[in-house]
Coordinates of C-alpha atoms in Angstrom, one line a residue:
M292 CA 70.1 175.6 108.4
R293 CA 73.0 174.4 110.7
A294 CA 76.0 172.8 108.9
F295 CA 79.5 171.6 109.9
V296 CA 82.0 173.3 107.5
F297 CA 85.7 173.7 107.0
E298 CA 86.5 177.3 106.1
K299 CA 89.9 179.0 106.0
G300 CA 91.8 176.4 107.9
S301 CA 89.4 175.6 110.7
F302 CA 86.2 173.7 111.4
K303 CA 83.0 175.2 112.6
V304 CA 79.2 174.7 113.1
T305 CA 77.4 177.6 111.2
E306 CA 74.1 178.8 109.9
L307 CA 73.8 178.7 106.1
P308 CA 70.8 179.3 103.7
K309 CA 68.5 176.4 103.2
P310 CA 69.1 174.7 99.8
E311 CA 66.3 174.6 97.2
A312 CA 65.5 171.7 94.9
G313 CA 66.4 172.5 91.3
T314 CA 65.4 170.6 88.2
L315 CA 65.6 166.8 88.8
E316 CA 66.7 167.4 92.4
A317 CA 65.4 166.8 95.8
V318 CA 65.9 168.4 99.2
V319 CA 66.6 165.8 101.8
A320 CA 66.3 166.6 105.5
I321 CA 69.2 164.6 106.9
K322 CA 68.7 162.4 109.9
A323 CA 72.2 161.2 110.3
A324 CA 75.5 161.4 108.3
G325 CA 78.3 158.8 108.3
L326 CA 82.0 159.7 108.7
N327 CA 84.8 158.4 106.4
R328 CA 88.6 158.9 106.2
R329 CA 87.9 161.1 103.2
D330 CA 86.5 163.6 105.7
L331 CA 89.9 163.7 107.3
Y332 CA 91.8 164.3 104.0
T333 CA 89.4 166.9 102.4
P334 CA 90.6 169.8 104.5
G335 CA 94.2 169.2 103.4
R336 CA 93.1 169.3 99.8
L337 CA 91.3 172.6 100.3
G338 CA 94.1 174.4 102.1
N339 CA 93.9 177.2 104.7
D340 CA 92.6 179.9 102.4
S341 CA 89.5 177.9 101.3
E342 CA 85.9 179.1 101.1
S343 CA 83.3 177.4 103.3
L344 CA 82.6 173.7 102.4
I345 CA 80.2 171.3 104.0
L346 CA 82.0 168.0 104.7
G347 CA 80.4 164.6 104.6
S348 CA 79.7 162.1 101.9
D349 CA 77.2 159.7 103.4
A350 CA 73.8 160.2 104.8
A351 CA 70.2 159.1 105.3
G352 CA 67.1 161.2 105.6
V353 CA 63.6 162.1 104.4
I354 CA 62.7 164.0 101.3
E355 CA 61.4 167.4 102.2
A356 CA 60.9 168.9 98.7
I357 CA 61.2 167.9 95.0
G358 CA 62.1 169.9 92.0
E359 CA 60.7 170.2 88.6
G360 CA 60.7 167.0 86.5
V361 CA 61.0 164.6 89.5
T362 CA 58.3 161.8 89.1
D363 CA 59.6 158.7 91.0
W364 CA 60.0 160.3 94.3
Q365 CA 57.7 162.3 96.7
V366 CA 57.9 164.3 99.9
G367 CA 58.1 161.9 102.9
D368 CA 60.2 159.1 101.2
E369 CA 63.0 157.8 103.4
V370 CA 66.2 157.7 101.4
I371 CA 69.9 157.1 101.5
I372 CA 72.5 159.1 99.4
N373 CA 74.7 157.4 96.9
P374 CA 78.0 159.5 97.3
S375 CA 79.3 158.0 94.0
L376 CA 78.3 160.9 91.7
R377 CA 77.4 160.3 88.0
W378 CA 78.8 156.7 87.9
Y379 CA 75.7 154.8 86.8
E380 CA 76.7 151.6 84.9
N381 CA 79.3 149.2 86.0
S382 CA 82.6 149.8 84.2
D383 CA 86.4 149.2 84.6
V384 CA 86.9 152.9 85.6
P385 CA 84.5 155.7 86.4
P386 CA 83.3 158.2 83.9
A387 CA 85.4 161.4 83.3
D388 CA 82.8 163.6 85.3
F389 CA 82.8 161.2 88.3
D390 CA 83.2 162.8 91.7
I391 CA 82.6 161.8 95.3
L392 CA 80.2 163.9 97.2
S393 CA 81.7 166.6 99.5
F394 CA 84.5 167.7 97.2
P395 CA 84.1 169.9 95.3
D396 CA 80.4 170.1 96.2
N397 CA 79.0 170.6 99.6
G398 CA 78.4 167.4 101.5
T399 CA 76.2 165.8 104.3
F400 CA 77.1 167.3 107.5
A401 CA 74.1 169.6 107.6
E402 CA 70.4 169.7 108.3
K403 CA 69.6 169.5 104.6
I404 CA 71.0 168.9 101.2
A405 CA 69.8 169.5 97.7
I406 CA 71.0 166.7 95.4
S407 CA 70.1 165.0 92.1
V408 CA 67.5 162.3 92.5
E409 CA 69.8 160.0 90.5
Q410 CA 71.8 159.8 93.7
L411 CA 69.0 158.6 95.9
E412 CA 68.0 155.1 96.9
R413 CA 65.3 153.8 99.1
K414 CA 66.4 153.5 102.8
P415 CA 66.7 149.7 103.5
A416 CA 63.7 148.8 105.7
H417 CA 65.8 146.7 108.1
L418 CA 68.1 149.6 109.0
S419 CA 67.6 152.5 111.4
F420 CA 68.5 156.1 110.2
E421 CA 71.8 155.9 112.0
E422 CA 72.7 152.5 110.4
A423 CA 71.5 153.6 107.0
S424 CA 73.6 156.8 107.2
V425 CA 76.8 154.8 106.8
I426 CA 75.7 152.8 103.8
G427 CA 77.8 154.8 101.4
I428 CA 81.5 154.9 100.6
S429 CA 82.5 151.9 102.9
P430 CA 80.1 149.2 101.8
L431 CA 80.2 150.3 98.2
T432 CA 84.0 150.2 98.3
G433 CA 84.0 146.9 100.0
Y434 CA 81.4 145.4 97.6
R435 CA 83.3 146.3 94.5
A436 CA 86.7 145.1 96.0
L437 CA 85.2 141.9 97.1
F438 CA 82.9 140.8 94.3
T439 CA 83.7 142.9 91.1
K440 CA 87.5 142.8 91.6
G441 CA 88.2 140.0 93.9
Q442 CA 85.4 137.7 92.7
I443 CA 85.3 135.9 95.9
E444 CA 83.3 132.8 96.1
A445 CA 82.0 130.3 98.7
G446 CA 84.9 128.1 100.0
Q447 CA 87.7 130.6 99.2
T448 CA 89.8 132.4 101.8
I449 CA 90.1 136.2 102.1
F450 CA 92.7 138.1 104.1
I451 CA 92.0 141.6 105.4
P452 CA 94.9 143.5 107.0
G453 CA 93.5 146.1 109.4
A454 CA 90.3 144.6 110.9
G455 CA 88.8 147.7 112.5
S456 CA 88.0 150.1 109.5
G457 CA 84.5 150.7 108.4
V458 CA 85.2 148.9 105.1
A459 CA 86.9 146.0 106.8
T460 CA 83.9 145.3 109.0
F461 CA 81.6 145.3 105.8
L462 CA 84.1 143.0 104.1
I463 CA 84.1 140.5 106.9
Q464 CA 80.3 140.4 107.0
M465 CA 79.7 140.3 103.2
A466 CA 82.4 137.6 102.6
K467 CA 80.9 135.5 105.4
N468 CA 77.4 135.8 103.9
V469 CA 78.6 134.1 100.7
G470 CA 80.4 131.3 102.5
A471 CA 84.1 132.5 102.3
R472 CA 86.7 132.0 105.0
V473 CA 88.0 135.3 106.5
I474 CA 91.3 136.1 108.1
V475 CA 92.0 139.4 109.6
S476 CA 94.9 141.3 111.3
S477 CA 95.0 144.1 113.9
R478 CA 97.4 145.5 116.4
S479 CA 94.6 145.6 118.9
E480 CA 93.5 142.6 120.8
E481 CA 90.1 144.3 121.4
K482 CA 89.6 144.7 117.6
R483 CA 90.7 141.2 116.9
N484 CA 88.3 139.8 119.3
A485 CA 85.5 142.1 117.8
A486 CA 86.3 140.8 114.3
L487 CA 85.8 137.3 115.5
E488 CA 82.5 138.2 117.1
I489 CA 81.2 139.6 113.7
G490 CA 82.2 136.4 111.8
A491 CA 86.0 136.4 111.1
D492 CA 87.4 132.9 111.3
V493 CA 91.0 133.8 112.3
A494 CA 92.3 137.1 113.7
I495 CA 96.1 137.5 114.0
D496 CA 98.4 140.2 115.5
T497 CA 99.7 142.7 113.0
H498 CA 103.1 142.4 114.7
A499 CA 103.2 138.6 114.5
D500 CA 105.0 136.4 111.9
W501 CA 102.2 136.2 109.3
V502 CA 104.1 133.6 107.2
E503 CA 104.4 131.2 110.1
L504 CA 100.9 131.7 111.5
L505 CA 99.2 131.3 108.1
K506 CA 101.5 128.7 106.6
E507 CA 98.5 126.1 106.5
E508 CA 96.3 128.6 104.8
Q509 CA 95.4 129.0 101.1
I510 CA 94.7 132.6 100.8
D511 CA 93.0 133.3 97.5
V512 CA 92.4 137.1 97.9
V513 CA 94.0 139.8 100.0
I514 CA 92.0 143.1 100.3
E515 CA 94.7 145.8 101.0
S516 CA 94.1 149.3 102.3
V517 CA 97.0 149.8 104.7
G518 CA 99.9 150.5 102.2
R519 CA 103.5 150.2 102.7
A520 CA 103.3 148.8 106.2
T521 CA 101.7 145.6 105.1
F522 CA 101.7 145.3 101.3
N523 CA 104.8 143.0 101.0
R524 CA 103.7 141.0 104.1
S525 CA 100.4 140.5 102.3
L526 CA 102.1 139.3 99.3
D527 CA 104.2 136.8 101.3
V528 CA 101.0 135.0 102.5
L529 CA 99.0 135.1 99.3
K530 CA 98.9 131.8 97.4
K531 CA 100.5 131.5 94.0
G532 CA 98.1 132.8 91.4
G533 CA 96.1 134.8 94.1
K534 CA 94.8 138.3 93.8
I535 CA 95.5 141.5 95.8
V536 CA 92.8 144.1 95.6
L537 CA 93.9 147.6 96.7
F538 CA 91.6 150.4 97.6
G539 CA 93.6 152.6 100.0
A540 CA 96.8 153.4 101.7
T541 CA 96.4 154.6 105.3
T542 CA 100.2 154.3 105.8
E543 CA 102.8 155.5 103.2
E544 CA 101.6 155.2 99.7
V545 CA 104.8 154.3 97.8
V546 CA 105.7 150.6 97.9
D547 CA 108.7 148.8 96.7
F548 CA 108.2 145.2 95.7
D549 CA 110.1 142.4 94.0
L550 CA 108.9 142.2 90.4
R551 CA 110.5 138.8 89.6
K552 CA 108.8 137.3 92.8
F553 CA 105.5 138.9 91.6
F554 CA 105.4 137.6 88.0
Y555 CA 106.9 134.1 89.1
G556 CA 104.1 133.9 91.5
Q557 CA 101.5 134.7 88.8
Y558 CA 99.8 137.2 91.0
T559 CA 97.2 139.7 89.9
L560 CA 97.0 143.2 91.4
Y561 CA 93.8 145.2 91.1
G562 CA 93.2 148.9 92.1
T563 CA 89.8 150.0 92.9
T564 CA 87.9 152.8 94.5
M565 CA 84.2 153.4 95.2
G566 CA 81.8 151.9 92.6
S567 CA 79.0 152.3 90.2
R568 CA 75.2 152.8 91.0
E569 CA 74.7 149.3 89.6
E570 CA 77.1 148.0 92.2
F571 CA 75.6 150.2 95.0
R572 CA 72.2 148.8 94.2
A573 CA 73.6 145.2 94.2
C574 CA 75.3 146.0 97.6
L575 CA 71.9 147.2 99.0
E576 CA 70.3 144.0 97.8
H577 CA 73.0 141.9 99.3
L578 CA 72.7 143.7 102.7
A579 CA 68.8 143.2 102.7
E580 CA 69.0 139.6 101.5
F581 CA 71.3 138.7 104.5
N582 CA 69.8 141.1 106.9
T583 CA 73.3 142.6 107.5
H584 CA 73.6 145.6 109.9
P585 CA 76.6 147.8 109.8
V586 CA 78.8 147.6 112.7
M587 CA 78.4 150.9 114.6
D588 CA 81.0 152.2 116.9
R589 CA 80.0 155.7 118.1
T590 CA 77.4 158.3 117.5
F591 CA 78.2 162.1 117.8
S592 CA 76.0 165.1 117.5
L593 CA 76.5 167.8 114.9
D594 CA 78.1 170.0 117.5
E595 CA 80.5 167.2 118.3
A596 CA 81.5 166.7 114.6
E597 CA 85.1 168.0 115.1
Q598 CA 85.5 165.5 118.1
A599 CA 84.2 162.7 115.8
L600 CA 86.8 163.5 113.2
E601 CA 89.6 163.5 115.9
Y602 CA 88.2 160.1 117.1
L603 CA 88.4 158.7 113.7
K604 CA 91.8 160.1 113.2
E605 CA 93.2 158.4 116.1
N606 CA 91.8 155.0 114.9
H607 CA 89.8 154.3 118.1
Q608 CA 86.8 153.0 116.2
F609 CA 85.7 149.4 115.3
G610 CA 83.3 149.9 112.6
K611 CA 81.4 153.1 111.6
I612 CA 80.8 156.5 113.1
T613 CA 77.9 158.6 112.5
I614 CA 76.7 162.1 113.3
T615 CA 73.1 162.6 114.2
I616 CA 71.3 165.7 112.9

């Protein structure tokens, strides 16, 4: 089979043996695989002396073979892959054996994958394979941040710095689905306008004076993923007693902030990453209930996978990127 791998410091498309279904596993013929920022960071974790590893965490496809003991699935079923490995029940933190698909195991940028059927879900009927291929890391991360941690409700206001990421576009749509008010920021006027088109109520320039622009707003929850560049600015516009939910740091990871200001403001800070299968299934139900489609930016072929990673690295996208296979 053909696969896109990182090996000894470089990317390449190569031929690999076809996987076989083990006990309680299925082989999925992948139709499309979604990109995530994780795919940019994994090569750095592997180093230049690494053995071959297939990148990619998200995918949608069709079951091609099933292994011994599989009873709930059959050949021909259309599925999506849950990349949150072995985290089944909702909990404050994932279990000790939790991993995210593609490190240390082979991922989804390949024609086929053998994977535990515990990680499979039915492909939502209202989504194409390309759309379904990005229902993984981004919406799961966003769902847990928004509902499990942020506990956002109708009538509340949420602020999302950085409007163009895949998670942000899901956050905008899911928050609007439940009746929340959504404010976003971006350096790009094009991305600010795109955010308004998919439901954001207010879109402000990242370089503007947030305190002045948002002085009439009562922001209940900030969903932060930018890091040092925006963390304190986000805290400045959060209402007293509000919540910050943090799931990433695309800028510098170390942040200094005023502890006295924080505890006088009675703020709550939550950290979160990924989510459980229970939350993943709730997320799928949410998307189906509201007929929500992911915001798709661009589609690349498997041979263009390295170009797709470079495109993501340069932050050109608004929404999700997928690779058709």
